[in-house]
Coordinates of C-alpha atoms in Angstrom, one line a residue:
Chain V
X1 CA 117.2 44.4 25.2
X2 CA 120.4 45.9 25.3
X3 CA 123.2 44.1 24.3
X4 CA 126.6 44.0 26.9
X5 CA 129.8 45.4 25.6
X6 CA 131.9 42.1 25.1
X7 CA 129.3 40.6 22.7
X8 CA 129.7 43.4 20.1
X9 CA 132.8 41.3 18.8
X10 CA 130.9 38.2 18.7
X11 CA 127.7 40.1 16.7
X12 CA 129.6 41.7 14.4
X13 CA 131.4 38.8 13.4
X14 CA 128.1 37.0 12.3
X15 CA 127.0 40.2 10.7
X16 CA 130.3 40.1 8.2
X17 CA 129.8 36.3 7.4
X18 CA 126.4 36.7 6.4
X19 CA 127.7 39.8 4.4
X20 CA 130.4 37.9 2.5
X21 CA 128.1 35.4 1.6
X22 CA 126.8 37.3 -0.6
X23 CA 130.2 38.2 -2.3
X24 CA 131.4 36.6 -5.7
X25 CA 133.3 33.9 -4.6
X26 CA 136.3 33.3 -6.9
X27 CA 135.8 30.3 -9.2
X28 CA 137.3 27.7 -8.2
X29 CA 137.2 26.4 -12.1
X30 CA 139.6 28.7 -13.5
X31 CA 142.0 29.3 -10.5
X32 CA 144.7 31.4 -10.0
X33 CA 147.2 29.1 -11.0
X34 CA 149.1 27.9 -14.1
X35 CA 148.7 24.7 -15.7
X36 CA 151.1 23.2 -18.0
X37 CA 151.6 25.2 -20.9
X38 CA 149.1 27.6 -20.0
X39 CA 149.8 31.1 -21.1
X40 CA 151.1 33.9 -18.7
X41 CA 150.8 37.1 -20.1
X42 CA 154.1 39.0 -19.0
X43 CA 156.5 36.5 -19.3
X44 CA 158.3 36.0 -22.4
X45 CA 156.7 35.0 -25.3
X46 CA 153.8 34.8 -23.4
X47 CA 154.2 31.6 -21.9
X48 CA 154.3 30.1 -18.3
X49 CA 156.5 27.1 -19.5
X50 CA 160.2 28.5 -18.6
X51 CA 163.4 27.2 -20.5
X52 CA 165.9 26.1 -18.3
X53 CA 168.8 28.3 -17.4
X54 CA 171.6 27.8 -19.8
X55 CA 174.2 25.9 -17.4
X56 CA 171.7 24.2 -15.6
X57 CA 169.4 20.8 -15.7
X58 CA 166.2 18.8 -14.0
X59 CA 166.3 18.4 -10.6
X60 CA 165.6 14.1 -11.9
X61 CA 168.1 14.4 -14.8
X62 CA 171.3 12.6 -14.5
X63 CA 174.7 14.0 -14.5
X64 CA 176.6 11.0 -16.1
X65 CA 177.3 11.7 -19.4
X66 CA 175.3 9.8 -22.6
X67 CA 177.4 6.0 -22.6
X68 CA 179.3 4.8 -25.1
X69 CA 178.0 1.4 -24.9
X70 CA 174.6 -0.7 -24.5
X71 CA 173.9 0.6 -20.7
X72 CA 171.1 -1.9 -20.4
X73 CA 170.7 -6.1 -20.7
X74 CA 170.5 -6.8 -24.4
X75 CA 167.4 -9.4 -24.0
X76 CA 163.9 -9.3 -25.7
X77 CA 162.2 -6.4 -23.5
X78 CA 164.7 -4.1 -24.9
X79 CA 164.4 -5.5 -28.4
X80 CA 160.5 -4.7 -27.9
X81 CA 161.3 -1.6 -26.5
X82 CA 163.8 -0.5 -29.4
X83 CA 161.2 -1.5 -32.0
X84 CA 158.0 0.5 -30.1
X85 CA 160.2 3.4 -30.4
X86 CA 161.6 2.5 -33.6
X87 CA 158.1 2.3 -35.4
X88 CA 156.9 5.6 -33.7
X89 CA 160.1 7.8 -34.3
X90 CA 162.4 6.6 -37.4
X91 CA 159.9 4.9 -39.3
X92 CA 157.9 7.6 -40.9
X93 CA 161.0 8.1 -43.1
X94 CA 163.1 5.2 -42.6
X95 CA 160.1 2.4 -42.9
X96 CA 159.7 -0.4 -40.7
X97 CA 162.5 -2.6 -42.6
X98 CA 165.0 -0.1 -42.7
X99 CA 164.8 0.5 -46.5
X100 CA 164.2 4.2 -46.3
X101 CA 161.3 4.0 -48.4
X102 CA 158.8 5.2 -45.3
X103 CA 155.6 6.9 -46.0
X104 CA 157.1 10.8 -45.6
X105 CA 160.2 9.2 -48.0
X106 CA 156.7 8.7 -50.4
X107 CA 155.7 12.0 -49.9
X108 CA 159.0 13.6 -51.3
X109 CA 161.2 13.9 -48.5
X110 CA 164.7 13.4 -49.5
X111 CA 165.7 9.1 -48.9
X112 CA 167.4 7.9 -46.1
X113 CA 170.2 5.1 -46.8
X114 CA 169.3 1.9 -46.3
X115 CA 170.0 -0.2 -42.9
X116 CA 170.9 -3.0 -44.8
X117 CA 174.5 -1.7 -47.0
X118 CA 177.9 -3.4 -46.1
X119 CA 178.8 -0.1 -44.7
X120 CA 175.6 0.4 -42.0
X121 CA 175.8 -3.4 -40.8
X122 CA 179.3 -3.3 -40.1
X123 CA 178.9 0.3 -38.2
X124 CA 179.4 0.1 -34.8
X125 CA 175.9 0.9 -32.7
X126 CA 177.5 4.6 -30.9
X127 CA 177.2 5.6 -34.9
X128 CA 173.1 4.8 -34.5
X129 CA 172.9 6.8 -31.4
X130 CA 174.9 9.6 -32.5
X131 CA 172.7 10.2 -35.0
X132 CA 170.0 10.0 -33.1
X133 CA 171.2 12.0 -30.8
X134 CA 172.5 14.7 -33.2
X135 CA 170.7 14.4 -36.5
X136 CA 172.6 13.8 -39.8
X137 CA 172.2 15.3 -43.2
X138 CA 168.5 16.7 -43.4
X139 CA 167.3 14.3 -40.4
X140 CA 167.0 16.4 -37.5
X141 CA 168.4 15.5 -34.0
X142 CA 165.8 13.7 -31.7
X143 CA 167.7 13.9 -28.9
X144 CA 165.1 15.8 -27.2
X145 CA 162.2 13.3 -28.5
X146 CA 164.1 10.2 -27.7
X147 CA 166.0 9.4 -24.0
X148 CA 169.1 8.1 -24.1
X149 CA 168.1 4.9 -23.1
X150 CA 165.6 4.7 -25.7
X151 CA 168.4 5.5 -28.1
X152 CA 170.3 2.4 -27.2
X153 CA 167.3 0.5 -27.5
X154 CA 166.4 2.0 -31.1
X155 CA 169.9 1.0 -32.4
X156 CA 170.1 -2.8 -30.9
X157 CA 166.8 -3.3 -32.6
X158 CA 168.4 -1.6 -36.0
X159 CA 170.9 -4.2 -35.5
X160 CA 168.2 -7.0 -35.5
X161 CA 166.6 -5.8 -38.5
X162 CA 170.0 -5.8 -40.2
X163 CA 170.4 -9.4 -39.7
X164 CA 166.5 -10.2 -40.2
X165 CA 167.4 -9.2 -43.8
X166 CA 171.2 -10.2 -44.1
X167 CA 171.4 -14.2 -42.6
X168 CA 171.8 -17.3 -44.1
X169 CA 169.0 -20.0 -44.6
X170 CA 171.7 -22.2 -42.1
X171 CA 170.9 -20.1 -38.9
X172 CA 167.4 -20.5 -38.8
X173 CA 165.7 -22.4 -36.3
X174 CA 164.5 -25.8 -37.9
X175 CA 160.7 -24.5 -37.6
X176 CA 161.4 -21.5 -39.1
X177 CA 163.0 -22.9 -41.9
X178 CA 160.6 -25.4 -42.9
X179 CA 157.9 -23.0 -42.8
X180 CA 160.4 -21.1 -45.5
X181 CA 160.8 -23.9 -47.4
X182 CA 157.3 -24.4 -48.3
X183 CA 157.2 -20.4 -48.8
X184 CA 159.3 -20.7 -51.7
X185 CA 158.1 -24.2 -52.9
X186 CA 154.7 -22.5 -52.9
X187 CA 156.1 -19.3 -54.6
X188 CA 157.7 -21.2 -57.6
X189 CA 154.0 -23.4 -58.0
X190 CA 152.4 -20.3 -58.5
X191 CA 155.1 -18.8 -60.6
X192 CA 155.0 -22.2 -62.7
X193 CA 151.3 -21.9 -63.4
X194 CA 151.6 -18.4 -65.0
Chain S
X1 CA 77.7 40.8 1.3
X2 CA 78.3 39.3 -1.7
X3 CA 81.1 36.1 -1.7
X4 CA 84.7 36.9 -1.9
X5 CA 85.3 34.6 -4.5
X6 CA 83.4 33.3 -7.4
X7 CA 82.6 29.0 -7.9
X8 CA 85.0 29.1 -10.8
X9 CA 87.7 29.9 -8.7
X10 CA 88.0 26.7 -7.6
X11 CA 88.8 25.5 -10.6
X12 CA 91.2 28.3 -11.7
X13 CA 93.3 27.5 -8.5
X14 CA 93.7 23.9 -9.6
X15 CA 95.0 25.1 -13.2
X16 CA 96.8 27.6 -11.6
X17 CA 98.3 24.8 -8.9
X18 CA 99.4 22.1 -11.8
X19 CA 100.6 25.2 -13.9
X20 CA 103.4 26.6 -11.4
X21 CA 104.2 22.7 -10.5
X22 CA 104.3 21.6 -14.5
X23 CA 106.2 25.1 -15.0
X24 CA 108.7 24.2 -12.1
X25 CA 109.4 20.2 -13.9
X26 CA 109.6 21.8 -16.9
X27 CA 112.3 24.2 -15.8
X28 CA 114.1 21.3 -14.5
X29 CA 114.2 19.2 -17.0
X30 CA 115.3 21.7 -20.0
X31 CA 118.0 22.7 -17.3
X32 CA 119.3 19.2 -17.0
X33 CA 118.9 19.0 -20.5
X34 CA 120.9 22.3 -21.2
X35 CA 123.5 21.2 -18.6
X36 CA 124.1 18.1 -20.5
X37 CA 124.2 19.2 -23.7
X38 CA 127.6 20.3 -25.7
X39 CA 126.6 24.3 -24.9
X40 CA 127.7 23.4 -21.9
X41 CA 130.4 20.4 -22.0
X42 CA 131.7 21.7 -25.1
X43 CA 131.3 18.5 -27.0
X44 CA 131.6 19.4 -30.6
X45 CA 134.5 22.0 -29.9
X46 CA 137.0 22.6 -32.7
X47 CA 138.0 26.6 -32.2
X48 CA 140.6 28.1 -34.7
X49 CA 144.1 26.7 -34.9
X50 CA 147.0 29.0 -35.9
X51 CA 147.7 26.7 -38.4
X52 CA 144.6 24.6 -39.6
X53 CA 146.7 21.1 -38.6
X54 CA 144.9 18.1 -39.8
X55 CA 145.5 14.8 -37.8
X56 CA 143.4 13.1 -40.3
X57 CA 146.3 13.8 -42.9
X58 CA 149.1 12.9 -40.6
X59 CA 147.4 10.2 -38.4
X60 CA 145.1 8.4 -40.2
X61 CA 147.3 9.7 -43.9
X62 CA 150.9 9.1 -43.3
X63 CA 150.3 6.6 -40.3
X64 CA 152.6 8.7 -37.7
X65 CA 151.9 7.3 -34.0
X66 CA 150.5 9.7 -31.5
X67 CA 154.0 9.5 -29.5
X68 CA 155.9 11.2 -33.0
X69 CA 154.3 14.4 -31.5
X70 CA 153.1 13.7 -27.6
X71 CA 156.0 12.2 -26.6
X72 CA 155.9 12.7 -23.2
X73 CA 152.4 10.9 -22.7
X74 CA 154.3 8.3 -20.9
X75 CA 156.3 9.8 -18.7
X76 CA 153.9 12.8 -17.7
X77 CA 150.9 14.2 -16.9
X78 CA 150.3 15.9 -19.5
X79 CA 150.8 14.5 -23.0
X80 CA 153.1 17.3 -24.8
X81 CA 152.6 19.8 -27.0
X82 CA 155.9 19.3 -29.7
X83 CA 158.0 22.3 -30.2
X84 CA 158.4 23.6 -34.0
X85 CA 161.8 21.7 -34.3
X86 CA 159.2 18.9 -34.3
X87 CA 157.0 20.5 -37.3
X88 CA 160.3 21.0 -39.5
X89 CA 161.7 17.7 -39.2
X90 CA 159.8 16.8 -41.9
X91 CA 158.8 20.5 -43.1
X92 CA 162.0 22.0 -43.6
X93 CA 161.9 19.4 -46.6
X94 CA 158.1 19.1 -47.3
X95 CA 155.8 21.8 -48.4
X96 CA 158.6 24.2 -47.7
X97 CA 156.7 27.0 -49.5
X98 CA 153.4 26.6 -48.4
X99 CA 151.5 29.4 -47.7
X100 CA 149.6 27.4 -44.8
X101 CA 152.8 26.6 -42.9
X102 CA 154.1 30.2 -43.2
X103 CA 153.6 30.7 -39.4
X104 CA 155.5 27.9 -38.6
X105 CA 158.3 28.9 -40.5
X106 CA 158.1 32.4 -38.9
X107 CA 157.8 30.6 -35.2
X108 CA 161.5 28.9 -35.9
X109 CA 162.6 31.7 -37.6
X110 CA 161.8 34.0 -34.7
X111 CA 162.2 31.8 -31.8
X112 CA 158.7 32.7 -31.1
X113 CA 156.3 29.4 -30.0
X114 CA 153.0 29.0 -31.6
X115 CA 150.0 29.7 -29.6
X116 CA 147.9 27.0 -29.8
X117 CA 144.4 27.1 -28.7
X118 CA 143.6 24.2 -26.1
X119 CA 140.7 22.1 -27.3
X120 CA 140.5 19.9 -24.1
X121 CA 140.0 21.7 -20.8
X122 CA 139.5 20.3 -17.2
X123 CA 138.5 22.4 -14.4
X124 CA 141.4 22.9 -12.5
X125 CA 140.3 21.0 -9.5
X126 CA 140.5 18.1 -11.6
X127 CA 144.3 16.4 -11.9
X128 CA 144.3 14.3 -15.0
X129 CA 147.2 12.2 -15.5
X130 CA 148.0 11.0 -19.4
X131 CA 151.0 8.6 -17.5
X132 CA 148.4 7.0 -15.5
X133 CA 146.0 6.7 -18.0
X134 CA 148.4 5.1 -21.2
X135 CA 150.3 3.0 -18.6
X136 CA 147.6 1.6 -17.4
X137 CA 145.8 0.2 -20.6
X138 CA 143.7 3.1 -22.0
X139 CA 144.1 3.7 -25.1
X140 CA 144.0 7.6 -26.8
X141 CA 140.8 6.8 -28.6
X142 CA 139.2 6.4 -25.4
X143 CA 139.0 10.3 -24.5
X144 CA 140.2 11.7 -28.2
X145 CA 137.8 9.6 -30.1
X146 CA 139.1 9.3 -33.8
X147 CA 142.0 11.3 -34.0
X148 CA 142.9 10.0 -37.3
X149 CA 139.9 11.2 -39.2
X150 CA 139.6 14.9 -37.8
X151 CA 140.3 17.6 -40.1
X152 CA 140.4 19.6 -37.0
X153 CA 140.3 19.1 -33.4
X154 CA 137.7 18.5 -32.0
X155 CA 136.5 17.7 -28.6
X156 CA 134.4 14.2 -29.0
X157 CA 133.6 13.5 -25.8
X158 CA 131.3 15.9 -22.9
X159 CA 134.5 15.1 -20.3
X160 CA 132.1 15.8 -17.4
X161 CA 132.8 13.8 -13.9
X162 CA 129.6 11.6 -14.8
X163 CA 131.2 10.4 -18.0
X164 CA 134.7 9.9 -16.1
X165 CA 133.0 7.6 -13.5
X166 CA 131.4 5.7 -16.1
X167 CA 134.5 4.0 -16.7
X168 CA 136.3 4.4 -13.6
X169 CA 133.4 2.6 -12.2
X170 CA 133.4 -0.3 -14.7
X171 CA 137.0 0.4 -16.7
X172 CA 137.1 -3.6 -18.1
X173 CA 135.5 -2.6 -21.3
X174 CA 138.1 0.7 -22.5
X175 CA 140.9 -1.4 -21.8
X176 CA 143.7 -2.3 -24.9
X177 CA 146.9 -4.6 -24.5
X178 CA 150.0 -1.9 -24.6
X179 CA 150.8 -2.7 -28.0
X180 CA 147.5 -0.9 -28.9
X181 CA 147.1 2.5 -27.0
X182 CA 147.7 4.6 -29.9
X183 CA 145.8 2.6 -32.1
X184 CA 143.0 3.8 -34.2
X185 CA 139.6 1.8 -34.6
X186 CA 140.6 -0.6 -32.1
X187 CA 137.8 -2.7 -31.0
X188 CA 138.1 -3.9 -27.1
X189 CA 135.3 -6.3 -27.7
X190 CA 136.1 -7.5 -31.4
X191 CA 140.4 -8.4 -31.0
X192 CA 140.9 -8.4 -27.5
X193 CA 141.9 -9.7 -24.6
X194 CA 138.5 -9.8 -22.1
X195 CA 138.6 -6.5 -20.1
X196 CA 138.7 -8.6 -16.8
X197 CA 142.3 -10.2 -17.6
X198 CA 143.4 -6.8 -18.4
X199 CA 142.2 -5.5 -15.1
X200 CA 144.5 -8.2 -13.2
X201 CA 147.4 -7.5 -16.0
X202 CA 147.4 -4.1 -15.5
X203 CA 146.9 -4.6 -11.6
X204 CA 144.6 -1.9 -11.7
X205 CA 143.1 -1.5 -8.1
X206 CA 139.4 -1.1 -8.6
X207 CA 138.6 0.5 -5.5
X208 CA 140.8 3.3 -5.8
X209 CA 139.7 4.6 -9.3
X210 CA 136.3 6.0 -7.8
X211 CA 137.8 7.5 -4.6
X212 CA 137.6 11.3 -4.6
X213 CA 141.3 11.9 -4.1
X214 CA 142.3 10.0 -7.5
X215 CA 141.1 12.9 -9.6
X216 CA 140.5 16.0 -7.0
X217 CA 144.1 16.4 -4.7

């Protein structure tokens, strides 16, 4: 049989996709693309993750500059908030009381001041985020750890540790102080019977 | 003329049948098994660090949270590798001479990041999302296993698609209350709140988790 002209396109077509087939298909695994942090060899230091441009910031970044008071409603989510972040990011050296005695302080590194001095509790709460934000002494800056909201956060919860340690029997709640009370009748049994 | 085939060919065909079929399941099954195995998922995988970095000293040691480190496990995909400012925060001052942390010393000296191998690889048709994942009530320990008590890292789990679905299927019994997503040795069914609550706390739409465009885009 002998094929007409205008079906030699057609043919030929089929021919090829049978053909290719057969090809190594790229894997589809491992593709051509970069994930995060992946390296790229020919870029500096090897590395597909780019600094950004000196001058320049994220396209979801803010403009404002970092406020110089509580931005957000002081109520009990941010309290939670501040101490999440506040156990993950200061207490490793600053302990979860504020003493400085945390469990790096243990292991040598040079001790933080206390939260609880007549000088820190009467510091206003920009001091806290400035140091956050810029590091102080041998304390490196978080500010790229910790957002500045975050930072706020951090230092109104510093501010209720302060007066968790610094308030007078008077404020409590009545519940709160009763259960107290029979802490420290209970303490002086025990101390009575050694 | 004498016959083609002798009687005992009949029963040579027979042995020879069940032989090529029992050859052909037996194929099957070591490939399954093969397939399964950590050759292949890579289960059991701790390569070379450039620094042997212990978690078990710093996690399960000195008690730092997961977030110290990965802080952007929240607010990304992918859960952060730190930067050596992160290292000398606390070694500038500790073990400032050891020989171990000499590359680290070198990297900030240099400007040069360390090139850390990657211990946990997806295919990149797959999109995991940390965000989605720590948001949403499962906790680290879920896919790292017991970071706090590995020397090195180690890949604990086979991460195949089959062991994905598992939970996305029936995710009640991985789920932690918020406070506990970086916690080690947390027991869901021990101190928890019932998985089913946490589905309906979390508002986690059960339908969606095993559609095909939630992990493959």
């Amino acid at each position: 049989m002998r094929y007409r002209h205008d079906e030699w396109p057609s043919a030929l077509a089929i021919v090829i996709g049978v053909l290719l087939v057969g090809c190594d298909q790229p894997s589809m695994e491992r593709q051509p693309k970069y994930e995060t942090f992946e390296a790229a060899p020919g870029w500096p230091h090897g590395q597909s993750a780019r600094e950004p441009v000196p001058g320049t910031i994220a396209h979801d970044d803010t403009l404002k500059p970092i406020p110089d008071t509580q931005p957000q409603e002081l109520d009990a989510a941010l309290l939670d908030r501040g101490q999440q972040r506040y156990d993950i990011f200061c207490s490793p050296c600053h302990d979860r009381t504020g003493h400085g005695n945390g469990m790096v302080v243990q292991r040598g590194f040079p001790a933080p001041p206390t939260f609880h001095s007549e000088r820190l509790r009467n510091a206003p709460l920009q001091h806290v985020v400035d140091v956050i934000t810029n590091g102080f002494g041998v304390m490196y800056p978080y500010r790229d750890r910790v957002p500045v909201e975050d930072r706020w956060a951090i230092a109104a919860y510093i501010q209720a540790l302060q007066l968790s340690q610094h308030t007078s029997v008077d404020d409590l709640p009545p519940a709160q102080r009763s259960e107290l009370e029979r802490a420290s009748t209970g303490d002086t049994r025990r101390e009575g019977n050694q | 003329m004498a016959p083609l085939f002798r009687p005992r060919t009949n029963a040579l065909t027979v042995v020879f049948l069940v032989g090529v079929l029992a050859l052909l399941v037996a194929i099957s099954v070591i490939a399954y098994v093969v397939y399964r195995s950590p050759y292949q998922t890579d289960a059991g995988y701790a390569p070379e660090q450039p620094i042997p970095f212990s978690h078990q000293h710093h996690v399960g040691g000195l008690g730092i949270d997961c977030q110290y480190c990965h802080t952007s496990a929240e607010t990304s995909d992918f859960a952060g590798i730190p930067p050596t400012r992160t290292c000398m925060t606390c070694h500038s001052q500790e073990w400032t001479n050891a020989e171990m942390l000499a590359p680290v010393r070198e990297s900030l000296s240099h400007q040069e990041p360390l090139a850390w191998t990657r211990v946990h690889k997806l295919a990149d048709y797959t999109y995991f999302s940390h965000r989605a994942h720590v948001n949403n009530g499962v906790g680290c320990e879920s896919c790292h296993g017991r970071v706090d008590k590995m020397h090195m890292t180690v890949q604990r789990q086979p991460l195949t698609m089959e062991w994905c679905l598992e939970c996305h299927r029936d995710p009640g019994s991985e789920l932690r209350p918020q406070d506990k997503i970086t916690s080690m040795g947390y027991s869901p069914e021990d101190d928890a709140i019932p998985g089913h609550e946490l589905i309906d706390q979390y508002d986690i739409n059960l339908d969606h988790l095993t559609e095909c465009s939630s992990c493959h885009r």
